[in-house]
Amino acid sequence: VTFQLPESLPIEGFQFLGGNPRFSVPAGYALNRVLGADTALAANDWAWSNLVEGVHYTVATGQVTIVSSNFPRRVIRAGFIPE
């Protein structure tokens, strides 16, 4: 399945409240996956790894919260799919 996200997809910035970064899933989309990477590049690219829901992040009513005590990475990438 191939689709293209609209350029106007409203992705809000992360909020850092109490040490736990969080962001909202844009309306009309579902969270597909969350990836993390260290700040050091590997072979001129980020070394992405899958983060695990319930361990590294939680999802509740469209809000994704990174669990800072279990967060092994410093760079976050979120993937969205149309609902």
CSV table of C-alpha atoms in Angstrom, one decimal:
chain,number,residue,atom,x,y,z
A,1,VAL,CA,0.0,0.0,0.0
A,2,THR,CA,1.4,3.3,-1.0
A,3,PHE,CA,0.0,6.7,-0.1
A,4,GLN,CA,1.3,10.2,0.2
A,5,LEU,CA,0.8,12.4,3.2
A,6,PRO,CA,-0.4,15.9,2.5
A,7,GLU,CA,2.2,18.6,2.9
A,8,SER,CA,-0.1,20.4,5.2
A,9,LEU,CA,-0.2,17.6,7.8
A,10,PRO,CA,-0.3,19.4,11.1
A,11,ILE,CA,2.4,17.9,13.2
A,12,GLU,CA,2.9,19.7,16.5
A,13,GLY,CA,6.2,20.0,18.3
A,14,PHE,CA,7.1,17.9,21.3
A,15,GLN,CA,6.2,19.2,24.7
A,16,PHE,CA,8.6,18.5,27.6
A,17,LEU,CA,6.6,18.4,30.7
A,18,GLY,CA,8.1,16.9,33.8
A,19,GLY,CA,10.8,15.2,31.8
A,20,ASN,CA,8.4,13.3,29.6
A,21,PRO,CA,8.2,14.5,26.0
A,22,ARG,CA,4.8,14.1,24.4
A,23,PHE,CA,3.0,14.9,21.1
A,24,SER,CA,-0.4,14.5,19.6
A,25,VAL,CA,-1.4,12.2,16.7
A,26,PRO,CA,-2.8,14.5,13.9
A,27,ALA,CA,-6.5,14.2,13.3
A,28,GLY,CA,-7.4,11.7,10.7
A,29,TYR,CA,-4.3,9.6,11.3
A,30,ALA,CA,-3.3,6.7,13.6
A,31,LEU,CA,0.1,6.1,15.1
A,32,ASN,CA,2.0,3.5,13.1
A,33,ARG,CA,5.3,3.3,14.9
A,34,VAL,CA,7.7,5.2,17.1
A,35,LEU,CA,11.5,5.0,16.5
A,36,GLY,CA,14.4,6.2,18.5
A,37,ALA,CA,18.0,6.9,17.7
A,38,ASP,CA,21.1,8.1,19.5
A,39,THR,CA,22.5,11.5,18.8
A,40,ALA,CA,25.7,10.1,17.3
A,41,LEU,CA,25.4,9.3,13.6
A,42,ALA,CA,26.3,5.8,12.3
A,43,ALA,CA,27.6,5.7,8.7
A,44,ASN,CA,26.2,9.3,8.2
A,45,ASP,CA,22.7,8.3,9.3
A,46,TRP,CA,20.7,7.8,12.4
A,47,ALA,CA,20.7,4.2,13.7
A,48,TRP,CA,17.0,3.9,14.2
A,49,SER,CA,15.4,1.2,16.5
A,50,ASN,CA,11.8,0.5,17.2
A,51,LEU,CA,10.5,1.7,20.5
A,52,VAL,CA,7.9,-0.5,22.4
A,53,GLU,CA,4.5,0.8,23.4
A,54,GLY,CA,4.0,0.3,27.1
A,55,VAL,CA,7.7,0.2,27.7
A,56,HIS,CA,9.2,3.3,26.0
A,57,TYR,CA,6.0,5.2,25.3
A,58,THR,CA,2.3,5.2,26.0
A,59,VAL,CA,-0.7,6.3,23.9
A,60,ALA,CA,-3.9,7.7,25.4
A,61,THR,CA,-6.6,9.7,23.6
A,62,GLY,CA,-4.4,10.7,20.8
A,63,GLN,CA,-1.4,11.8,23.0
A,64,VAL,CA,1.9,9.9,22.8
A,65,THR,CA,4.0,10.2,25.9
A,66,ILE,CA,7.6,9.1,25.9
A,67,VAL,CA,8.4,7.3,29.2
A,68,SER,CA,11.6,9.1,30.1
A,69,SER,CA,12.8,6.5,32.7
A,70,ASN,CA,12.7,3.8,30.0
A,71,PHE,CA,13.8,6.0,27.1
A,72,PRO,CA,17.0,4.6,25.6
A,73,ARG,CA,17.3,7.1,22.7
A,74,ARG,CA,17.5,10.9,22.3
A,75,VAL,CA,16.1,11.4,18.8
A,76,ILE,CA,12.4,10.4,18.1
A,77,ARG,CA,10.7,9.6,14.8
A,78,ALA,CA,6.9,8.9,14.7
A,79,GLY,CA,5.1,7.3,11.7
A,80,PHE,CA,1.5,8.0,11.0
A,81,ILE,CA,-1.0,6.3,8.7
A,82,PRO,CA,-4.4,7.5,7.5
A,83,GLU,CA,-7.3,6.1,9.5
